[in-house]
Coordinates of C-alpha atoms in Angstrom, one line a residue:
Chain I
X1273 CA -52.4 194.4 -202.9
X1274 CA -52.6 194.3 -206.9
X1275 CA -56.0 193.6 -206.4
X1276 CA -57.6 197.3 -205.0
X1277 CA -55.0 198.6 -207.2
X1278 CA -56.4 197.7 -210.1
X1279 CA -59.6 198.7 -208.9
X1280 CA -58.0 201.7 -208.4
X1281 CA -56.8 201.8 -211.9
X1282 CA -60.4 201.0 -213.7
X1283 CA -61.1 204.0 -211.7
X1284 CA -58.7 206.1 -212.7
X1285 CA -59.5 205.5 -216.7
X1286 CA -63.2 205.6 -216.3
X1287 CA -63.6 208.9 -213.8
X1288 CA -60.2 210.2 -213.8
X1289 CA -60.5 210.1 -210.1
X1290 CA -57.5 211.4 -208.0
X1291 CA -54.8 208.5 -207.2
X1292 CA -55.9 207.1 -203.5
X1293 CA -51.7 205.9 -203.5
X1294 CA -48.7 207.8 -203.1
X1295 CA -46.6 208.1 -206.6
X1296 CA -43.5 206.0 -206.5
X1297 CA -41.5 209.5 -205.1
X1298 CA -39.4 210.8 -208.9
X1299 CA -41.2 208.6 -211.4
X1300 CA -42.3 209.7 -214.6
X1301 CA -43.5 207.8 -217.2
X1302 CA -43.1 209.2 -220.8
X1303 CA -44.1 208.7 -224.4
X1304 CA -45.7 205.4 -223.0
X1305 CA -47.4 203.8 -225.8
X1306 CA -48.5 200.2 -227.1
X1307 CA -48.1 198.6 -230.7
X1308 CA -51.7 198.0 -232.2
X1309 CA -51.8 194.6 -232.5
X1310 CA -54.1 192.3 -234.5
X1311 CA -57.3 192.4 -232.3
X1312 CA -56.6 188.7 -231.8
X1313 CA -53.4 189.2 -230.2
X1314 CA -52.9 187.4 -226.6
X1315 CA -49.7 189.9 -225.9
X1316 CA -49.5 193.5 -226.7
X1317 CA -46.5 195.1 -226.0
X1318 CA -45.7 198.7 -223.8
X1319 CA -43.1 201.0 -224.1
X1320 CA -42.5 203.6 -222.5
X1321 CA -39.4 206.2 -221.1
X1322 CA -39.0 205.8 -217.6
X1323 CA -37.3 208.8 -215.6
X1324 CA -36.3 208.8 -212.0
X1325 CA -36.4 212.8 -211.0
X1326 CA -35.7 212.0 -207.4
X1327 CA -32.4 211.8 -205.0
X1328 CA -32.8 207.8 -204.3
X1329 CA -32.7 204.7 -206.4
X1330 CA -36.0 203.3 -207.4
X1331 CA -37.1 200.1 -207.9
X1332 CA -40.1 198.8 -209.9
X1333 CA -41.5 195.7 -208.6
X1334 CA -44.6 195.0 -210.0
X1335 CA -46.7 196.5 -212.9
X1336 CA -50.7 195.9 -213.8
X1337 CA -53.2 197.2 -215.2
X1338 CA -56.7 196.8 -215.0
X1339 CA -57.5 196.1 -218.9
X1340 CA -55.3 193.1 -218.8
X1341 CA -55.1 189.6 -217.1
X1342 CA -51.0 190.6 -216.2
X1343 CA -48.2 192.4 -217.0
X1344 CA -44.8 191.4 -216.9
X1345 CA -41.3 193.0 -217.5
X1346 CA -39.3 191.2 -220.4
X1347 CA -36.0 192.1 -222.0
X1348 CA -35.6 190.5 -225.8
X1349 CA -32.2 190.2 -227.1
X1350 CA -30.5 188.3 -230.0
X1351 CA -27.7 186.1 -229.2
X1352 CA -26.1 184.4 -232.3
X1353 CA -29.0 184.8 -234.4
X1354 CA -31.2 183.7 -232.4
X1355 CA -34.6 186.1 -230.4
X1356 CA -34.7 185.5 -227.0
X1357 CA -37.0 186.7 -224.1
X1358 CA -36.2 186.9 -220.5
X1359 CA -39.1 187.5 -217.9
X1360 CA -37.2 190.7 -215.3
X1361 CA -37.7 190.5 -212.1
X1362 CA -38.3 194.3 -211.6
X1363 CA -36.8 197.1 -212.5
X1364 CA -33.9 199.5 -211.3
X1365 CA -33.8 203.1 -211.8
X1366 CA -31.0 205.1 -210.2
X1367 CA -31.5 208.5 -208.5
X1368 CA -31.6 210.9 -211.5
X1369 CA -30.9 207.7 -214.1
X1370 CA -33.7 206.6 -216.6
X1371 CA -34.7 203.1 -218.0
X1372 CA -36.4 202.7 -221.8
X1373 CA -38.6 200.5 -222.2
X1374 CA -38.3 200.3 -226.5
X1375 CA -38.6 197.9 -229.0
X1376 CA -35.5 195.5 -229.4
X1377 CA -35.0 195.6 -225.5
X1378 CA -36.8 196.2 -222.5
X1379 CA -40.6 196.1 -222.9
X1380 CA -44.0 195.8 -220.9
X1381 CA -46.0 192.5 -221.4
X1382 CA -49.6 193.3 -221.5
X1383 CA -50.9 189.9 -221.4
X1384 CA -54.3 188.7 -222.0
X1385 CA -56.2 192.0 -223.1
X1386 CA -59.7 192.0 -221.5
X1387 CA -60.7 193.9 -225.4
X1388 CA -59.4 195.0 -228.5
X1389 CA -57.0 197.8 -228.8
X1390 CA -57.0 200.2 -231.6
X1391 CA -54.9 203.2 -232.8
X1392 CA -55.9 205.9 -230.9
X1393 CA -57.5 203.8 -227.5
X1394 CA -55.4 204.1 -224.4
X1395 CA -55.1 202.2 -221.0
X1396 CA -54.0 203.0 -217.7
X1397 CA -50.9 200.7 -216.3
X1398 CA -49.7 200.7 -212.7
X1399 CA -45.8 200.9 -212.3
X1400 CA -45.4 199.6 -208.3
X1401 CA -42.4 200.6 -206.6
X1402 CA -43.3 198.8 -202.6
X1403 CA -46.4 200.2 -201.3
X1404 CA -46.1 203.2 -203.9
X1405 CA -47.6 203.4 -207.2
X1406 CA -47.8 205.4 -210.4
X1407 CA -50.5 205.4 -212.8
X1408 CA -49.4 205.8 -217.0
X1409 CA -51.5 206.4 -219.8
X1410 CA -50.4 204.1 -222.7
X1411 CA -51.8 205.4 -226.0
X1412 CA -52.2 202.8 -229.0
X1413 CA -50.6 203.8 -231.9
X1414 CA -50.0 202.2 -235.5
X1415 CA -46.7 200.3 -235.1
X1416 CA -44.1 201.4 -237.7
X1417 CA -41.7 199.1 -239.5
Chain C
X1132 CA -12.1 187.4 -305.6
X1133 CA -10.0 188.2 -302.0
X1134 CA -12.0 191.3 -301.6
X1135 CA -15.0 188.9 -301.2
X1136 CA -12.8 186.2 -299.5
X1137 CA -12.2 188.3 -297.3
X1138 CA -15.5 190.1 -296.8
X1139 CA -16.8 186.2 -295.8
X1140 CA -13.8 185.6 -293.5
X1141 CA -14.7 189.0 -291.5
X1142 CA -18.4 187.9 -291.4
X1143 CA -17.5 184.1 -290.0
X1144 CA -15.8 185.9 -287.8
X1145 CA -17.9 188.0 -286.2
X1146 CA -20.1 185.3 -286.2
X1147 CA -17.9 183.5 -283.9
X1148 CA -17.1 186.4 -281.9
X1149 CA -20.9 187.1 -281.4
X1150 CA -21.2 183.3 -280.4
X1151 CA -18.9 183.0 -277.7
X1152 CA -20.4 186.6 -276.1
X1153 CA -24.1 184.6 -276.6
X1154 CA -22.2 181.7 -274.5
X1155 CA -20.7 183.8 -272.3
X1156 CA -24.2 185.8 -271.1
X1157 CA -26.1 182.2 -271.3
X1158 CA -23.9 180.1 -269.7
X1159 CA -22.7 183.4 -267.0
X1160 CA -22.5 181.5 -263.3
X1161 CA -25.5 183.0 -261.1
X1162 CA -24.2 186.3 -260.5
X1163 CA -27.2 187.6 -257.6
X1164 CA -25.6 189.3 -255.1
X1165 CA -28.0 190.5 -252.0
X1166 CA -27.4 193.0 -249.6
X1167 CA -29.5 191.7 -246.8
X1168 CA -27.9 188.1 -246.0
X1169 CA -26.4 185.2 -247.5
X1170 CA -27.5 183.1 -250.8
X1171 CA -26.3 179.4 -250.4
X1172 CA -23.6 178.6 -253.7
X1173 CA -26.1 175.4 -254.4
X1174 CA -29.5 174.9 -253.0
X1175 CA -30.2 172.5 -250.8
X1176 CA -33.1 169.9 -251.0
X1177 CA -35.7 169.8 -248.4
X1178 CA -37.7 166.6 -247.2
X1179 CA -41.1 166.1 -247.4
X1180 CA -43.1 167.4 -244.0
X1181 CA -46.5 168.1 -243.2
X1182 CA -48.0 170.8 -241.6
X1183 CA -51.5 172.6 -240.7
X1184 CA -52.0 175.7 -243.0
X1185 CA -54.8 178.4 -241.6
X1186 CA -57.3 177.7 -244.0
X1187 CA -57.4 174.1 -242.9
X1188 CA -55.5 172.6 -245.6
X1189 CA -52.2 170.5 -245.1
X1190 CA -49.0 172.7 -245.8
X1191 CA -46.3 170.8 -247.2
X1192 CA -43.1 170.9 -249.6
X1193 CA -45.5 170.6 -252.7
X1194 CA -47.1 174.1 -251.8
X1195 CA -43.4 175.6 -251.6
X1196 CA -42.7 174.5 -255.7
X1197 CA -43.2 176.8 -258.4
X1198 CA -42.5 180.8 -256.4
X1199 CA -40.0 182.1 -254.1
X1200 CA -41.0 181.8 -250.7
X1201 CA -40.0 184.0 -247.5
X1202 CA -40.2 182.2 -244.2
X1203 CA -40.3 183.6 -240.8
X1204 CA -40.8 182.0 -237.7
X1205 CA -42.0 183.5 -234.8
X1206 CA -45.1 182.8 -232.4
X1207 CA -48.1 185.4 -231.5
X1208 CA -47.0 185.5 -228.1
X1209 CA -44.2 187.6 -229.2
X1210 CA -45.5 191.0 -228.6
X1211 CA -42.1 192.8 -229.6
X1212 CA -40.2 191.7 -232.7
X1213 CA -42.4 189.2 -234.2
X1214 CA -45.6 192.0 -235.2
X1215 CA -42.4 194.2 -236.2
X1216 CA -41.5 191.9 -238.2
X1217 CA -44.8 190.9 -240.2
X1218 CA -45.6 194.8 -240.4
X1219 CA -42.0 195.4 -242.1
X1220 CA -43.0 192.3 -244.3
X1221 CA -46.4 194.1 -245.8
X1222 CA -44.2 197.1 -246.1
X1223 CA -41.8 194.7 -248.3
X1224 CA -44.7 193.1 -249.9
X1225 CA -46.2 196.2 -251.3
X1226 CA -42.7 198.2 -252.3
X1227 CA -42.0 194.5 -254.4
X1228 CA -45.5 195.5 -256.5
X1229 CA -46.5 193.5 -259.1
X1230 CA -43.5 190.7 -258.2
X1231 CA -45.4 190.1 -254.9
X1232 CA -47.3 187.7 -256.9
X1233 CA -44.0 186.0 -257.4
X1234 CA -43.3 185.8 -253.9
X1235 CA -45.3 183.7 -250.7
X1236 CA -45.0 185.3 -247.2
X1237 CA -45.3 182.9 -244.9
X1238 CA -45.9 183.0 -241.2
X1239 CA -44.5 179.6 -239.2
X1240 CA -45.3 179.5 -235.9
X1241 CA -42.9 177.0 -233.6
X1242 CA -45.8 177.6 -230.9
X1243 CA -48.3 174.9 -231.7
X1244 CA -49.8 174.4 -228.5
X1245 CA -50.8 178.3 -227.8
X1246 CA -51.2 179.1 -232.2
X1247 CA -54.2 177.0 -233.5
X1248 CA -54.0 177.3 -237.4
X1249 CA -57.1 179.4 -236.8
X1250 CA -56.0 182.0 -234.4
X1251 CA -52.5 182.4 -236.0
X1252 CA -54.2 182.7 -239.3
X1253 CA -56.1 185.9 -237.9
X1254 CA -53.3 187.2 -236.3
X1255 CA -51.3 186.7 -239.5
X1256 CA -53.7 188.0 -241.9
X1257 CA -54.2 191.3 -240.2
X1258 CA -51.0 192.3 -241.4
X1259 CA -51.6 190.7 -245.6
X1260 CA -54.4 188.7 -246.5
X1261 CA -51.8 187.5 -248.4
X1262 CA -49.7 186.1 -246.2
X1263 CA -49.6 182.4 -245.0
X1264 CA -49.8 180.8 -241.8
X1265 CA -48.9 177.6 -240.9
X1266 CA -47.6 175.4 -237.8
X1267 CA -47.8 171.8 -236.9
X1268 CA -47.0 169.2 -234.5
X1269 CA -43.9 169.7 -233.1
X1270 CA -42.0 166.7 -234.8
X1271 CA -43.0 168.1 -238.1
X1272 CA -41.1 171.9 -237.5
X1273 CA -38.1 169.8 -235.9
X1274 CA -37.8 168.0 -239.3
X1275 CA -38.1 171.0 -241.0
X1276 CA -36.2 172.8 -238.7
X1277 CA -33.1 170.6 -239.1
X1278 CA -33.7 171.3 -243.1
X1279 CA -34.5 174.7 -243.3
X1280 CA -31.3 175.3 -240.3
X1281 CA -34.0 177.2 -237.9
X1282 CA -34.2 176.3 -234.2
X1283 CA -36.4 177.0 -231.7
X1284 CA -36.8 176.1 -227.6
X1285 CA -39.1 176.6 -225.1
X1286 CA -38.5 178.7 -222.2
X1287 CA -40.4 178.6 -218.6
X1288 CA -42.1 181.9 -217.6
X1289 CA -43.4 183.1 -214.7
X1290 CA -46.6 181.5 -215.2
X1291 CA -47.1 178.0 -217.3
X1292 CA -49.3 179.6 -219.4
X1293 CA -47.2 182.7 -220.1
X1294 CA -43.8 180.7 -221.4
X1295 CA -41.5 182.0 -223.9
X1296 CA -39.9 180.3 -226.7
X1297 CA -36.7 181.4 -228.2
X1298 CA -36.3 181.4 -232.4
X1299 CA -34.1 181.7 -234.8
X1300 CA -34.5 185.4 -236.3
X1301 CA -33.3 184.8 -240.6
X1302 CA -36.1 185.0 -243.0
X1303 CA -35.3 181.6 -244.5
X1304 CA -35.6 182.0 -248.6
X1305 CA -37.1 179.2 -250.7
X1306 CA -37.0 179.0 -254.5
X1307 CA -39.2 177.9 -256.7
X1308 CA -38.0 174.4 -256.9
X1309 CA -38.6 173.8 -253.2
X1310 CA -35.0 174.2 -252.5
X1311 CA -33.4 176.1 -249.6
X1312 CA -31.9 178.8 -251.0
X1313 CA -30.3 181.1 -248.3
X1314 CA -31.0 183.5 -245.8
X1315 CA -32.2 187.2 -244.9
X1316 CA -30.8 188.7 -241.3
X1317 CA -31.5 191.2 -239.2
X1318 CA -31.6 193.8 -239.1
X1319 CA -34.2 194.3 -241.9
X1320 CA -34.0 197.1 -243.6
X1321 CA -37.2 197.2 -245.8
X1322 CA -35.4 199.1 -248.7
X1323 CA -33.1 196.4 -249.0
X1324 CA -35.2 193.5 -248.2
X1325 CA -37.5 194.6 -251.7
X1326 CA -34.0 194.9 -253.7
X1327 CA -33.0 191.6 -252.8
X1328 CA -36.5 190.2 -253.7
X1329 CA -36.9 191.9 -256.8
X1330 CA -33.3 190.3 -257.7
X1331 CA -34.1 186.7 -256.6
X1332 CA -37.6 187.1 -259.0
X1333 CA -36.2 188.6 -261.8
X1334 CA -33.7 185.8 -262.0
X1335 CA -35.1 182.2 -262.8
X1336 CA -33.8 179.8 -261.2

């Protein structure tokens, strides 16, 4: 399934071509946005406000995007001085609730970026919800101590 | 005459008063206080260790002798806190002016198998040209680990290729004698971090 979908997604940036999927039913994504990096960079991180307008929990299963190799869900935290990161499996969103996706917490793993990202490029990212999917635009942006 | 007498007894006297003020400021315990962790009340020695510095060279205790020294370890795979954290560093780096000279940034990555010198020495310098990069085998960063008190541990993710490693989070502070000398914590706040700095240099330890 991920793999028309990302088709679907290189279309989507390139022609900005109508979504051939149904929207996961509520989801919006906001101020989505990625750290620049060093071009070298392996991981980039997205963030992102994630807002469930509808009447019935959501849940977030997958998430991909054509301009990297994957995308995972991760939550960092510090426990006794120490950074950790945990892969999630998924994401919940309760009927009218909303999930950040911020630095410090909750974050998007864009792994393997097929090119450099700069301030002011942007990339399409697939939040999956079942056989539903919404498209974001993440905008790179000059990350700021 | 006791006018004179006198005159002389005032003047040894003030010399002794101004003496014991001289010892006083000279011999004054180290007094640094910082606001953004915690300075150990005697450094600590370090062993020797060898590690693999960016620009090919061996890094090792020598190259932490004669300037402070700020430590971070991290990895590149860290797409959150770690590029945070180097970007609040240049931000420290250029409010400390002309005592950056005085001070080495340096980068340690406890991800030797994914960070070749080469590749973390890019990633690194994007944020400072400055700044160093370094990592090494992984019995190397233990030893140094167990001096410096960092830790670090691997962690499985959802791919073998995409696993996480968790790592201590203190800047670890190194004075010029090669000594462990205490620790900065988080959360940085860059103000703070250039006070402390500025402190540590201004002092000579």
């Amino acid at each position: 399934m991920s793999v028309p979908l990302s088709a679907l997604a290189l279309l989507l940036a390139g022609a900005a071509a109508a979504p051939a999927f149904a929207d996961c039913k509520g989801l919006k994504v906001d101020n989505a946005w990625i750290p620049e990096a060093p071009p070298v960079a392996s991981v980039l991180a997205g963030f992102a406000s994630l807002v469930n307008d509808g009447d019935q929990p959501l849940h977030i299963d997958a998430v991909d995007g054509a301009d990297f190799g994957s995308v995972e869900l991760h939550q960092m935290s510090m426990e006794g001085g120490m950074m950790q990161m945990r892969p999630l499996q998924g994401l919940d969103l309760p009927a009218h609730g909303n999930v950040a996706l911020a630095e410090g917490g909750k974050h998007l793993m864009l792994m393997n970026p097929k090119h450099p990202f700069k301030a002011g490029d942007a990339s399409v990212v697939l939040f999956h919800c079942g056989k539903q999917a919404t498209a974001a635009r993440f905008t790179v942006k000059a990350a700021q101590p | 005459m006791s006018n004179r007498l006198l005159s002389w007894g005032l003047l040894a006297g003030f010399a002794v008063l101004i003496g014991i003020v001289a010892g006083l400021v000279v011999l004054r315990p180290a007094s640094v206080q910082i606001q953004s962790g915690t300075l150990l009340q005697q450094a600590r020695p370090i062993a020797d260790f060898s590690l693999n510095g960016s620009d090919g060279k061996p890094f090792t205790k020598a190259d932490l002798a004669g300037h402070w020294s700020v430590i971070y370890v991290g990895y590149t795979h860290c797409p959150d806190v770690c590029p945070t954290t180097l970007a609040q560093l240049k931000a420290v780096e250029k409010g400390l002016g002309e005592d950056a000279g005085k001070i080495r940034f340096i980068f340690l990555s406890i991800d030797p198998e994914r960070d070749t010198p080469e590749a973390l020495g890019q990633y690194t310098h994007y944020f400072s040209p400055d700044f160093l990069a370094v990592t090494g085998p992984n019995a190397q960063l233990d030893v140094l680990g167990a001096n410096l008190g960092f830790v670090y541990a691997k962690v499985p993710g959802a791919t073998p290729q995409s696993y996480l490693m968790d790592h201590s989070s203190a800047l670890i502070l190194i004075n010029p004698r090669a000594g462990l000398a205490g620790y900065l914590t988080p959360p940085f706040k860059t103000d703070a971090l250039v006070s402390d700095l500025k402190q540590l240099v201004e002092k000579s330890w």
